[in-house]
mmCIF file of C-alpha atoms in Angstrom:
data_model
loop_
_atom_site.group_PDB
_atom_site.id
_atom_site.type_symbol
_atom_site.label_atom_id
_atom_site.label_comp_id
_atom_site.label_asym_id
_atom_site.label_seq_id
_atom_site.Cartn_x
_atom_site.Cartn_y
_atom_site.Cartn_z
ATOM 1 C CA MET A 10 0.134 0.427 0.053
ATOM 2 C CA GLN A 11 1.524 3.324 -1.151
ATOM 3 C CA ILE A 12 1.181 6.147 1.180
ATOM 4 C CA HIS A 13 2.515 9.772 0.656
ATOM 5 C CA LEU A 14 3.880 11.415 3.389
ATOM 6 C CA GLY A 15 1.490 14.454 3.059
ATOM 7 C CA GLU A 16 -1.587 12.141 3.692
ATOM 8 C CA LEU A 17 -0.567 10.861 6.900
ATOM 9 C CA ALA A 18 -2.159 13.671 9.051
ATOM 10 C CA ARG A 19 -5.799 13.586 6.859
ATOM 11 C CA LEU A 20 -5.912 9.609 7.022
ATOM 12 C CA ARG A 21 -6.102 9.960 10.837
ATOM 13 C CA ALA A 22 -8.237 13.005 10.704
ATOM 14 C CA GLU A 23 -10.548 10.703 9.047
ATOM 15 C CA GLY A 24 -10.085 7.855 11.297
ATOM 16 C CA ARG A 25 -7.904 5.666 9.328
ATOM 17 C CA PRO A 26 -4.413 5.880 10.360
ATOM 18 C CA THR A 27 -1.651 4.706 8.625
ATOM 19 C CA GLY A 28 1.886 4.560 8.745
ATOM 20 C CA ILE A 29 4.851 4.437 7.202
ATOM 21 C CA THR A 30 8.113 2.450 8.400
ATOM 22 C CA SER A 31 11.441 4.591 8.305
ATOM 23 C CA VAL A 32 14.734 2.783 7.460
ATOM 24 C CA CYS A 33 17.379 4.176 9.013
ATOM 25 C CA SER A 34 20.252 2.370 7.708
ATOM 26 C CA ALA A 35 23.095 2.265 5.258
ATOM 27 C CA HIS A 36 23.905 -1.107 5.199
ATOM 28 C CA PRO A 37 23.292 -2.727 1.476
ATOM 29 C CA LEU A 38 21.398 -5.814 2.814
ATOM 30 C CA VAL A 39 19.427 -4.201 5.029
ATOM 31 C CA LEU A 40 18.597 -1.497 2.052
ATOM 32 C CA ARG A 41 17.840 -4.480 -0.401
ATOM 33 C CA ALA A 42 15.561 -6.388 1.995
ATOM 34 C CA ALA A 43 13.772 -3.190 2.529
ATOM 35 C CA LEU A 44 13.335 -2.468 -1.220
ATOM 36 C CA ARG A 45 12.445 -6.073 -2.155
ATOM 37 C CA HIS A 46 9.754 -5.878 0.804
ATOM 38 C CA GLY A 47 8.302 -2.654 -0.682
ATOM 39 C CA ARG A 48 8.430 -4.303 -4.280
ATOM 40 C CA LEU A 49 6.458 -7.192 -3.167
ATOM 41 C CA HIS A 50 3.934 -5.109 -1.109
ATOM 42 C CA SER A 51 3.655 -2.242 -3.283
ATOM 43 C CA SER A 52 4.162 0.032 -0.289
ATOM 44 C CA THR A 53 6.356 3.088 0.026
ATOM 45 C CA VAL A 54 10.203 2.409 1.062
ATOM 46 C CA LEU A 55 10.793 5.489 3.183
ATOM 47 C CA ILE A 56 15.072 5.553 3.697
ATOM 48 C CA GLU A 57 16.502 7.629 5.942
ATOM 49 C CA ALA A 58 20.162 8.716 6.271
ATOM 50 C CA THR A 59 21.542 10.663 9.470
ATOM 51 C CA CYS A 60 23.400 13.687 9.353
ATOM 52 C CA ASN A 61 26.541 11.698 11.220
ATOM 53 C CA GLN A 62 26.216 8.907 8.853
ATOM 54 C CA VAL A 63 25.958 10.919 5.378
ATOM 55 C CA ASN A 64 27.005 14.304 4.637
ATOM 56 C CA HIS A 65 28.574 16.424 1.974
ATOM 57 C CA LEU A 66 31.922 15.700 3.641
ATOM 58 C CA GLY A 67 31.282 11.878 3.632
ATOM 59 C CA GLY A 68 30.165 10.892 6.742
ATOM 60 C CA TYR A 69 31.321 7.799 9.002
ATOM 61 C CA THR A 70 30.118 5.977 5.845
ATOM 62 C CA GLY A 71 32.145 7.982 3.389
ATOM 63 C CA MET A 72 28.863 8.517 1.224
ATOM 64 C CA THR A 73 27.745 12.045 0.346
ATOM 65 C CA PRO A 74 23.975 12.301 0.111
ATOM 66 C CA ALA A 75 24.161 11.927 -3.953
ATOM 67 C CA ASP A 76 26.522 8.753 -3.138
ATOM 68 C CA PHE A 77 24.011 7.279 -1.041
ATOM 69 C CA ALA A 78 20.841 8.206 -3.088
ATOM 70 C CA ALA A 79 22.830 6.515 -5.936
ATOM 71 C CA LEU A 80 23.284 3.159 -3.879
ATOM 72 C CA VAL A 81 19.840 3.403 -2.955
ATOM 73 C CA GLN A 82 18.682 3.868 -6.724
ATOM 74 C CA HIS A 83 21.153 0.981 -7.861
ATOM 75 C CA ILE A 84 19.521 -1.762 -5.232
ATOM 76 C CA ALA A 85 16.206 -0.542 -6.068
ATOM 77 C CA GLU A 86 16.762 -1.006 -9.874
ATOM 78 C CA GLU A 87 18.227 -4.602 -8.913
ATOM 79 C CA GLU A 88 15.517 -5.495 -7.215
ATOM 80 C CA ASP A 89 12.604 -3.690 -9.844
ATOM 81 C CA CYS A 90 11.294 -1.662 -6.858
ATOM 82 C CA PRO A 91 9.766 1.167 -8.723
ATOM 83 C CA SER A 92 11.139 4.621 -8.523
ATOM 84 C CA GLU A 93 7.973 6.180 -7.193
ATOM 85 C CA LEU A 94 7.663 3.897 -4.123
ATOM 86 C CA VAL A 95 10.829 5.356 -2.763
ATOM 87 C CA VAL A 96 11.361 8.573 -0.832
ATOM 88 C CA LEU A 97 14.580 9.353 0.835
ATOM 89 C CA GLY A 98 14.836 11.436 4.162
ATOM 90 C CA GLY A 99 17.566 13.454 6.028
ATOM 91 C CA ASP A 100 17.813 12.917 9.747
ATOM 92 C CA HIS A 101 18.970 15.152 12.282
ATOM 93 C CA LEU A 102 19.785 17.306 9.661
ATOM 94 C CA GLY A 103 21.785 20.278 11.451
ATOM 95 C CA PRO A 104 25.348 21.643 12.762
ATOM 96 C CA ASN A 105 25.594 17.875 14.884
ATOM 97 C CA PRO A 106 28.728 16.997 13.390
ATOM 98 C CA TRP A 107 30.582 20.052 13.626
ATOM 99 C CA ARG A 108 28.942 21.369 17.251
ATOM 100 C CA ASP A 109 32.772 21.143 18.439
ATOM 101 C CA ARG A 110 33.254 24.689 16.178
ATOM 102 C CA PRO A 111 31.520 27.796 16.949
ATOM 103 C CA ALA A 112 28.229 28.375 15.543
ATOM 104 C CA GLU A 113 28.562 30.151 12.824
ATOM 105 C CA GLU A 114 31.246 27.855 11.331
ATOM 106 C CA ALA A 115 29.081 24.781 12.160
ATOM 107 C CA MET A 116 25.691 26.658 10.670
ATOM 108 C CA ALA A 117 27.738 26.976 7.601
ATOM 109 C CA GLU A 118 28.676 23.083 7.246
ATOM 110 C CA ALA A 119 24.937 22.744 7.864
ATOM 111 C CA GLU A 120 23.820 24.704 5.246
ATOM 112 C CA LYS A 121 25.900 23.037 2.926
ATOM 113 C CA MET A 122 24.889 19.510 3.814
ATOM 114 C CA VAL A 123 21.235 20.564 3.520
ATOM 115 C CA ALA A 124 21.719 21.789 0.233
ATOM 116 C CA ALA A 125 23.344 18.526 -0.668
ATOM 117 C CA TYR A 126 20.808 16.389 0.868
ATOM 118 C CA VAL A 127 18.085 17.979 -1.302
ATOM 119 C CA GLU A 128 19.911 18.422 -4.330
ATOM 120 C CA ALA A 129 20.565 14.534 -4.417
ATOM 121 C CA GLY A 130 16.438 14.192 -4.070
ATOM 122 C CA PHE A 131 16.009 14.053 -0.506
ATOM 123 C CA ARG A 132 12.694 15.597 -0.011
ATOM 124 C CA LYS A 133 11.713 14.488 3.444
ATOM 125 C CA ILE A 134 13.886 16.940 5.916
ATOM 126 C CA HIS A 135 14.067 16.828 9.483
ATOM 127 C CA LEU A 136 15.419 19.795 10.739
ATOM 128 C CA ASP A 137 17.547 19.360 13.938
ATOM 129 C CA ALA A 138 19.215 22.574 15.257
ATOM 130 C CA SER A 139 19.053 22.256 18.698
ATOM 131 C CA MET A 140 22.489 21.104 19.968
ATOM 132 C CA GLY A 141 24.527 24.097 20.949
ATOM 133 C CA CYS A 142 28.169 24.603 19.197
ATOM 134 C CA LYS A 143 31.313 25.619 20.878
ATOM 135 C CA ASP A 144 30.832 27.596 24.334
ATOM 136 C CA GLU A 145 26.980 27.197 24.001
ATOM 137 C CA PRO A 146 24.520 25.025 26.312
ATOM 138 C CA ILE A 147 24.406 21.795 25.497
ATOM 139 C CA ALA A 148 20.432 22.105 24.529
ATOM 140 C CA LEU A 149 19.467 25.035 23.088
ATOM 141 C CA ASP A 150 16.547 27.144 23.766
ATOM 142 C CA ASP A 151 13.096 26.903 21.278
ATOM 143 C CA GLU A 152 13.603 30.398 19.803
ATOM 144 C CA THR A 153 17.226 29.897 18.839
ATOM 145 C CA THR A 154 16.805 26.144 17.752
ATOM 146 C CA ALA A 155 13.526 27.396 15.519
ATOM 147 C CA CYS A 156 15.361 30.530 14.208
ATOM 148 C CA ARG A 157 18.409 27.579 12.944
ATOM 149 C CA ALA A 158 15.685 25.221 11.929
ATOM 150 C CA ALA A 159 13.917 28.344 9.503
ATOM 151 C CA ARG A 160 17.768 29.243 8.255
ATOM 152 C CA LEU A 161 18.235 25.484 6.862
ATOM 153 C CA ALA A 162 14.797 25.193 5.480
ATOM 154 C CA ALA A 163 15.641 28.436 3.482
ATOM 155 C CA VAL A 164 18.834 26.684 2.128
ATOM 156 C CA ALA A 165 16.302 23.741 1.463
ATOM 157 C CA GLU A 166 13.956 25.730 -0.345
ATOM 158 C CA ALA A 167 16.415 27.204 -2.513
ATOM 159 C CA SER A 168 17.854 24.131 -3.371
ATOM 160 C CA ALA A 169 14.636 22.612 -4.086
ATOM 161 C CA ARG A 170 13.890 25.373 -6.484
ATOM 162 C CA ARG A 171 17.374 24.719 -8.197
ATOM 163 C CA SER A 172 17.338 21.117 -8.823
ATOM 164 C CA GLY A 173 13.709 20.841 -9.705
ATOM 165 C CA GLY A 174 11.142 17.835 -8.252
ATOM 166 C CA ALA A 175 8.905 17.994 -5.440
ATOM 167 C CA MET A 176 9.493 20.739 -2.667
ATOM 168 C CA PRO A 177 10.590 19.123 0.554
ATOM 169 C CA VAL A 178 8.064 18.345 3.723
ATOM 170 C CA TYR A 179 9.843 18.992 6.832
ATOM 171 C CA VAL A 180 9.853 17.534 10.234
ATOM 172 C CA ILE A 181 10.697 19.566 13.381
ATOM 173 C CA GLY A 182 11.366 18.779 17.216
ATOM 174 C CA THR A 183 14.168 17.119 18.516
ATOM 175 C CA GLU A 184 13.081 15.342 21.859
ATOM 176 C CA VAL A 185 14.597 12.234 20.956
ATOM 177 C CA PRO A 186 16.158 9.368 22.591
ATOM 178 C CA PRO A 187 20.293 9.036 22.484
ATOM 179 C CA PRO A 188 21.130 8.229 19.288
ATOM 180 C CA GLY A 189 21.430 4.325 19.219
ATOM 181 C CA GLY A 190 19.766 3.842 22.373
ATOM 182 C CA ALA A 191 20.882 4.500 26.022
ATOM 183 C CA ASP A 192 24.197 3.182 27.706
ATOM 184 C CA HIS A 193 22.315 1.625 30.564
ATOM 185 C CA ALA A 194 19.623 -0.249 31.849
ATOM 186 C CA LEU A 195 16.203 1.950 31.740
ATOM 187 C CA THR A 196 13.249 1.561 33.973
ATOM 188 C CA THR A 197 10.631 3.773 32.252
ATOM 189 C CA ILE A 198 10.837 7.002 29.893
ATOM 190 C CA GLU A 199 8.486 9.883 30.297
ATOM 191 C CA PRO A 200 6.843 10.878 27.070
ATOM 192 C CA THR A 201 6.948 14.415 26.042
ATOM 193 C CA ALA A 202 4.668 16.946 27.764
ATOM 194 C CA ALA A 203 2.220 18.631 25.806
ATOM 195 C CA ALA A 204 2.601 22.163 26.698
ATOM 196 C CA ALA A 205 6.012 21.425 25.446
ATOM 197 C CA ALA A 206 5.057 20.051 22.136
ATOM 198 C CA ARG A 207 2.803 22.915 21.502
ATOM 199 C CA LYS A 208 5.442 25.235 22.300
ATOM 200 C CA THR A 209 7.792 23.653 19.775
ATOM 201 C CA ILE A 210 4.820 24.321 16.500
ATOM 202 C CA ASP A 211 4.158 27.554 18.028
ATOM 203 C CA ILE A 212 7.260 29.356 18.066
ATOM 204 C CA HIS A 213 8.571 27.500 15.057
ATOM 205 C CA ARG A 214 5.485 28.504 12.786
ATOM 206 C CA ARG A 215 6.171 32.332 14.136
ATOM 207 C CA VAL A 216 10.104 32.060 13.352
ATOM 208 C CA PHE A 217 9.278 30.812 9.963
ATOM 209 C CA GLU A 218 6.555 33.223 8.994
ATOM 210 C CA GLN A 219 8.921 36.188 10.336
ATOM 211 C CA ALA A 220 11.687 34.477 7.911
ATOM 212 C CA GLY A 221 9.395 34.771 4.498
ATOM 213 C CA LEU A 222 9.126 30.842 4.879
ATOM 214 C CA ARG A 223 4.996 30.571 5.518
ATOM 215 C CA GLU A 224 4.539 28.652 2.763
ATOM 216 C CA ALA A 225 7.328 26.654 3.217
ATOM 217 C CA PHE A 226 5.754 25.647 6.656
ATOM 218 C CA THR A 227 2.720 24.399 5.379
ATOM 219 C CA ARG A 228 4.804 21.798 4.298
ATOM 220 C CA ALA A 229 5.901 20.750 7.926
ATOM 221 C CA ILE A 230 4.107 17.316 8.553
ATOM 222 C CA GLY A 231 5.651 16.316 11.595
ATOM 223 C CA LEU A 232 6.721 16.760 15.120
ATOM 224 C CA VAL A 233 9.269 14.536 16.970
ATOM 225 C CA VAL A 234 8.376 13.632 20.221
ATOM 226 C CA GLN A 235 9.380 11.224 22.890
ATOM 227 C CA PRO A 236 6.377 8.608 23.238
ATOM 228 C CA GLY A 237 7.983 6.876 26.306
ATOM 229 C CA VAL A 238 9.752 4.274 23.835
ATOM 230 C CA GLU A 239 13.490 3.287 24.260
ATOM 231 C CA PHE A 240 15.823 0.792 23.951
ATOM 232 C CA GLY A 241 19.226 0.454 26.152
ATOM 233 C CA ASN A 242 22.140 -1.844 26.001
ATOM 234 C CA HIS A 243 20.070 -4.564 27.923
ATOM 235 C CA ASN A 244 16.417 -3.795 27.620
ATOM 236 C CA VAL A 245 13.315 -2.483 26.088
ATOM 237 C CA ILE A 246 10.665 0.092 27.216
ATOM 238 C CA PHE A 247 7.560 -0.617 25.536
ATOM 239 C CA TYR A 248 5.028 1.424 24.772
ATOM 240 C CA ASP A 249 2.404 2.436 27.075
ATOM 241 C CA ARG A 250 -0.374 4.444 25.631
ATOM 242 C CA SER A 251 -2.011 5.102 28.939
ATOM 243 C CA LYS A 252 0.889 7.986 29.290
ATOM 244 C CA ILE A 253 0.178 9.808 26.291
ATOM 245 C CA ALA A 254 -3.430 11.067 26.751
ATOM 246 C CA GLU A 255 -2.559 14.774 27.043
ATOM 247 C CA LEU A 256 0.165 14.692 24.279
ATOM 248 C CA LYS A 257 -2.454 13.220 21.916
ATOM 249 C CA SER A 258 -4.591 16.193 22.452
ATOM 250 C CA VAL A 259 -2.264 18.272 20.498
ATOM 251 C CA LEU A 260 -2.809 16.972 17.236
ATOM 252 C CA ALA A 261 -6.505 17.764 17.701
ATOM 253 C CA ASP A 262 -5.397 21.428 18.087
ATOM 254 C CA GLN A 263 -2.392 20.815 14.848
ATOM 255 C CA PRO A 264 -4.616 19.088 12.395
ATOM 256 C CA GLN A 265 -1.247 19.707 10.278
ATOM 257 C CA PHE A 266 0.721 17.697 12.411
ATOM 258 C CA VAL A 267 1.654 14.075 13.103
ATOM 259 C CA PHE A 268 4.074 12.597 15.572
ATOM 260 C CA GLU A 269 7.549 11.131 14.407
ATOM 261 C CA ALA A 270 8.787 8.308 16.901
ATOM 262 C CA HIS A 271 11.938 7.969 17.187
ATOM 263 C CA SER A 272 13.797 4.648 18.430
ATOM 264 C CA THR A 273 11.000 2.196 17.959
ATOM 265 C CA ASP A 274 13.158 -0.575 17.665
ATOM 266 C CA TYR A 275 12.374 -3.900 19.047
ATOM 267 C CA GLN A 276 8.700 -3.296 19.782
ATOM 268 C CA GLY A 277 7.067 -5.628 17.993
ATOM 269 C CA THR A 278 3.857 -5.594 16.099
ATOM 270 C CA THR A 279 1.267 -4.695 19.060
ATOM 271 C CA PRO A 280 3.293 -1.468 20.560
ATOM 272 C CA LEU A 281 3.821 -0.493 16.973
ATOM 273 C CA THR A 282 0.445 -1.141 15.908
ATOM 274 C CA ALA A 283 -0.729 1.314 18.908
ATOM 275 C CA LEU A 284 1.657 4.067 18.074
ATOM 276 C CA VAL A 285 0.317 4.118 14.496
ATOM 277 C CA GLU A 286 -3.129 4.424 16.249
ATOM 278 C CA ASP A 287 -2.521 7.435 18.393
ATOM 279 C CA GLY A 288 -1.008 9.410 16.257
ATOM 280 C CA PHE A 289 2.920 8.321 15.480
ATOM 281 C CA PRO A 290 2.405 7.180 11.783
ATOM 282 C CA ILE A 291 5.826 7.568 11.212
ATOM 283 C CA LEU A 292 8.081 4.762 13.104
ATOM 284 C CA LYS A 293 12.057 4.790 12.896
ATOM 285 C CA VAL A 294 13.977 1.501 12.851
ATOM 286 C CA GLY A 295 17.760 1.079 12.339
ATOM 287 C CA PRO A 296 20.120 -0.921 14.970
ATOM 288 C CA GLU A 297 17.130 -3.602 15.494
ATOM 289 C CA LEU A 298 17.654 -4.105 11.845
ATOM 290 C CA THR A 299 21.222 -4.562 11.961
ATOM 291 C CA PHE A 300 20.977 -6.304 15.176
ATOM 292 C CA VAL A 301 19.066 -9.417 13.671
ATOM 293 C CA LEU A 302 21.013 -9.167 10.698
ATOM 294 C CA ARG A 303 24.050 -9.850 12.579
ATOM 295 C CA GLU A 304 22.184 -12.391 14.701
ATOM 296 C CA ALA A 305 21.776 -14.323 11.234
ATOM 297 C CA LEU A 306 25.198 -13.685 10.148
ATOM 298 C CA TYR A 307 26.453 -15.340 13.486
ATOM 299 C CA GLY A 308 24.004 -18.049 13.105
ATOM 300 C CA LEU A 309 25.624 -18.940 9.685
ATOM 301 C CA ASP A 310 29.197 -18.448 11.407
ATOM 302 C CA LEU A 311 28.075 -21.516 13.615
ATOM 303 C CA ILE A 312 26.495 -23.616 10.680
ATOM 304 C CA ALA A 313 29.666 -23.302 9.004
ATOM 305 C CA SER A 314 32.026 -24.110 12.020
ATOM 306 C CA ASP A 315 29.842 -27.224 12.465
ATOM 307 C CA LEU A 316 29.598 -28.164 8.906
ATOM 308 C CA VAL A 317 32.705 -26.842 6.957
ATOM 309 C CA PRO A 318 35.945 -28.873 7.863
ATOM 310 C CA ASP A 319 38.324 -25.980 6.779
ATOM 311 C CA TYR A 320 36.070 -23.105 7.886
ATOM 312 C CA GLY A 321 37.433 -22.886 11.670
ATOM 313 C CA GLU A 322 35.449 -22.159 14.914
ATOM 314 C CA ARG A 323 33.608 -18.959 14.497
ATOM 315 C CA PRO A 324 35.954 -16.858 12.135
ATOM 316 C CA LEU A 325 33.462 -14.326 11.207
ATOM 317 C CA TYR A 326 32.926 -13.834 15.571
ATOM 318 C CA ALA A 327 36.725 -13.533 15.993
ATOM 319 C CA ALA A 328 37.212 -11.067 12.998
ATOM 320 C CA MET A 329 34.976 -8.913 14.263
ATOM 321 C CA GLU A 330 36.072 -9.071 18.125
ATOM 322 C CA THR A 331 39.716 -8.564 16.564
ATOM 323 C CA LEU A 332 38.260 -5.226 14.493
ATOM 324 C CA MET A 333 36.469 -3.716 17.386
ATOM 325 C CA LEU A 334 39.138 -4.093 19.938
ATOM 326 C CA ALA A 335 41.654 -2.486 17.577
ATOM 327 C CA GLN A 336 39.441 0.506 16.775
ATOM 328 C CA PRO A 337 37.398 1.056 19.784
ATOM 329 C CA LYS A 338 36.385 4.559 19.045
ATOM 330 C CA ASN A 339 32.610 3.750 18.281
ATOM 331 C CA TRP A 340 31.673 1.788 21.447
ATOM 332 C CA SER A 341 34.236 2.270 23.819
ATOM 333 C CA GLN A 342 32.389 5.186 25.473
ATOM 334 C CA HIS A 343 29.128 3.418 25.635
ATOM 335 C CA TYR A 344 29.651 -0.311 27.071
ATOM 336 C CA HIS A 345 30.747 -0.372 30.906
ATOM 337 C CA GLY A 346 31.578 -3.305 33.112
ATOM 338 C CA THR A 347 34.154 -5.982 33.438
ATOM 339 C CA GLU A 348 36.149 -7.148 30.527
ATOM 340 C CA ALA A 349 33.769 -10.110 30.063
ATOM 341 C CA GLU A 350 30.426 -7.955 30.306
ATOM 342 C CA LYS A 351 32.022 -5.539 27.726
ATOM 343 C CA ARG A 352 32.851 -8.195 25.486
ATOM 344 C CA TRP A 353 29.437 -9.629 24.949
ATOM 345 C CA LEU A 354 28.112 -5.921 24.640
ATOM 346 C CA ARG A 355 30.560 -5.477 21.642
ATOM 347 C CA HIS A 356 28.478 -8.384 19.595
ATOM 348 C CA TYR A 357 25.032 -8.427 21.461
ATOM 349 C CA SER A 358 24.203 -5.110 22.913
ATOM 350 C CA LEU A 359 20.430 -3.886 21.865
ATOM 351 C CA SER A 360 22.070 -0.680 20.708
ATOM 352 C CA ASP A 361 24.275 -2.357 18.054
ATOM 353 C CA ARG A 362 26.960 -0.401 17.768
ATOM 354 C CA ILE A 363 29.113 -3.512 15.768
ATOM 355 C CA ARG A 364 26.885 -2.012 13.045
ATOM 356 C CA TYR A 365 29.378 0.760 12.503
ATOM 357 C CA TYR A 366 32.209 -1.990 11.622
ATOM 358 C CA TRP A 367 30.499 -3.944 8.889
ATOM 359 C CA SER A 368 31.601 -1.141 6.193
ATOM 360 C CA SER A 369 35.639 -2.064 6.948
ATOM 361 C CA SER A 370 37.472 -4.119 4.471
ATOM 362 C CA ASP A 371 38.131 -6.873 7.367
ATOM 363 C CA ALA A 372 34.581 -7.254 7.981
ATOM 364 C CA GLN A 373 33.532 -7.311 4.338
ATOM 365 C CA SER A 374 36.342 -10.230 4.013
ATOM 366 C CA ALA A 375 35.038 -12.192 6.497
ATOM 367 C CA VAL A 376 31.442 -12.092 5.552
ATOM 368 C CA GLU A 377 32.692 -12.791 1.992
ATOM 369 C CA ARG A 378 34.430 -16.096 3.413
ATOM 370 C CA LEU A 379 31.197 -17.333 5.601
ATOM 371 C CA CYS A 380 28.990 -16.659 2.381
ATOM 372 C CA ASP A 381 31.435 -18.629 0.020
ATOM 373 C CA ALA A 382 31.870 -21.498 2.759
ATOM 374 C CA LEU A 383 28.038 -21.901 2.651
ATOM 375 C CA ARG A 384 27.095 -21.147 -0.743
ATOM 376 C CA GLY A 385 25.448 -23.818 -2.236
ATOM 377 C CA LYS A 386 26.072 -26.280 0.522
ATOM 378 C CA THR A 387 23.042 -28.274 1.701
ATOM 379 C CA VAL A 388 22.475 -27.956 5.573
ATOM 380 C CA PRO A 389 20.914 -30.570 7.689
ATOM 381 C CA LEU A 390 17.948 -29.850 9.319
ATOM 382 C CA PRO A 391 19.287 -30.244 12.807
ATOM 383 C CA LEU A 392 21.945 -27.830 12.287
ATOM 384 C CA PHE A 393 19.162 -25.188 11.913
ATOM 385 C CA TRP A 394 17.375 -26.238 14.954
ATOM 386 C CA GLN A 395 20.463 -26.041 16.859
ATOM 387 C CA HIS A 396 21.526 -22.461 15.569
ATOM 388 C CA MET A 397 18.869 -20.965 13.514
ATOM 389 C CA PRO A 398 15.463 -22.687 14.342
ATOM 390 C CA ALA A 399 13.296 -20.147 12.886
ATOM 391 C CA ALA A 400 15.331 -20.700 9.495
ATOM 392 C CA ARG A 401 14.615 -24.028 9.145
ATOM 393 C CA HIS A 402 12.620 -23.758 6.023
ATOM 394 C CA PHE A 403 16.140 -23.378 4.259
ATOM 395 C CA ALA A 404 17.164 -26.901 5.338
ATOM 396 C CA ASP A 405 17.996 -29.588 3.135
ATOM 397 C CA ALA A 406 18.462 -27.506 -0.170
ATOM 398 C CA PRO A 407 21.319 -25.573 -1.772
ATOM 399 C CA LEU A 408 21.896 -22.844 0.315
ATOM 400 C CA GLU A 409 22.058 -19.095 -0.804
ATOM 401 C CA PRO A 410 23.534 -17.442 2.261
ATOM 402 C CA GLU A 411 22.200 -13.660 1.179
ATOM 403 C CA GLN A 412 19.209 -15.057 1.317
ATOM 404 C CA VAL A 413 19.009 -16.187 4.817
ATOM 405 C CA LEU A 414 20.151 -12.866 5.801
ATOM 406 C CA ILE A 415 17.502 -11.150 3.963
ATOM 407 C CA TRP A 416 14.843 -13.103 4.932
ATOM 408 C CA ARG A 417 16.115 -12.328 8.887
ATOM 409 C CA VAL A 418 15.797 -8.246 8.172
ATOM 410 C CA THR A 419 12.673 -8.902 6.223
ATOM 411 C CA ARG A 420 10.681 -10.354 9.350
ATOM 412 C CA SER A 421 11.436 -7.530 11.430
ATOM 413 C CA LEU A 422 10.275 -5.288 8.705
ATOM 414 C CA ALA A 423 7.233 -7.132 8.454
ATOM 415 C CA ASP A 424 6.282 -6.313 11.749
ATOM 416 C CA TYR A 425 6.496 -2.948 10.912
ATOM 417 C CA HIS A 426 4.457 -3.389 7.728
ATOM 418 C CA ALA A 427 1.750 -4.927 9.728
ATOM 419 C CA ALA A 428 1.688 -1.951 12.348
ATOM 420 C CA CYS A 429 1.529 0.383 9.357
ATOM 421 C CA GLY A 430 -1.228 -1.329 7.471
ATOM 422 C CA ALA A 431 -3.346 -2.706 10.243
ATOM 423 C CA ILE A 432 -5.813 -0.047 9.898
ATOM 424 C CA LYS A 433 -7.659 -0.740 6.815
ATOM 425 C CA ARG A 434 -8.178 2.484 4.396
#
């Protein structure tokens, strides 16, 4: 079922709430799974990149927005996914990657980044200028945040007119969980206060109008708020709709908007369905998809260790452990405890910071070796029962390892698809 972002608020107002899954990942297999799933279901495939992941200077993936768009287009063509189903979004677009610089320098880079995103065809733009830069508070006040968001919106508008195509739609607001999840065990997360949500909208509307961006603000479709969901390294806080009655009332006053829910990973179909019904039709998921991809890779690693005589003892696991120990930057500030605890967190934490390492040449070589070892092999049913019981239907036939990996990611995507389409139109 194809849904346009601009329809979400109207569908909710008509009593037909319908959702869209926002896939926040740059992993090619995750992208392939999402695009294949979209083609099979004729449903919108919203794929988003973050400011740290992809930007005009390359980000941590080494990709510019144009590079990322080309990757998505290439995979979509291979999967025969129609281009009209694919929507590209930019998440947390603002000065965050350069917040160690003075504000003007950071904002100048943010402007270049936003222009690059829009010129590359990204049309869902989350404006996030809430973080302080050098010599500023960690979190900025609403007025400053809105002024900087309007400044970036002006760049997006000009870039869209210059490059052609549809004008962007915007998401505002920044009250989100920590990127990649929290670092500690959690017990509860308080939803955003209704008064704070209204204040964010009102200040942004006024500032945009003062900046001559009234028409652009009519394309502001979403507000990022905290619905009370989160995951940490060890656990998940599941959605409790009883806590957001007051927050839901904001949408009655602001019919142009829906809520956007970040960090909905690991919620499962029932909580996700409730989120869509309650006004959170944009469901963002990222770490869960690479977590289950890693789960499948490690399952195959165990199967190959048992099945292929010269494969070795879990060489993929060993390669990833060596890689993460040699390059601790992406996990050392997030995983704490004894050495044994940090070891299991490196591989199995729900925040899935191992995802930063899959693009390295060492990791890719280890994955290729695994796939080559199993490709065409017939895996006995008991080995799947032992290491990947849910994948038992792949047993007793020549194996295509990549299809197992895509299948596992698709199982998680199916939860989101069920939640987003649970309310019949």
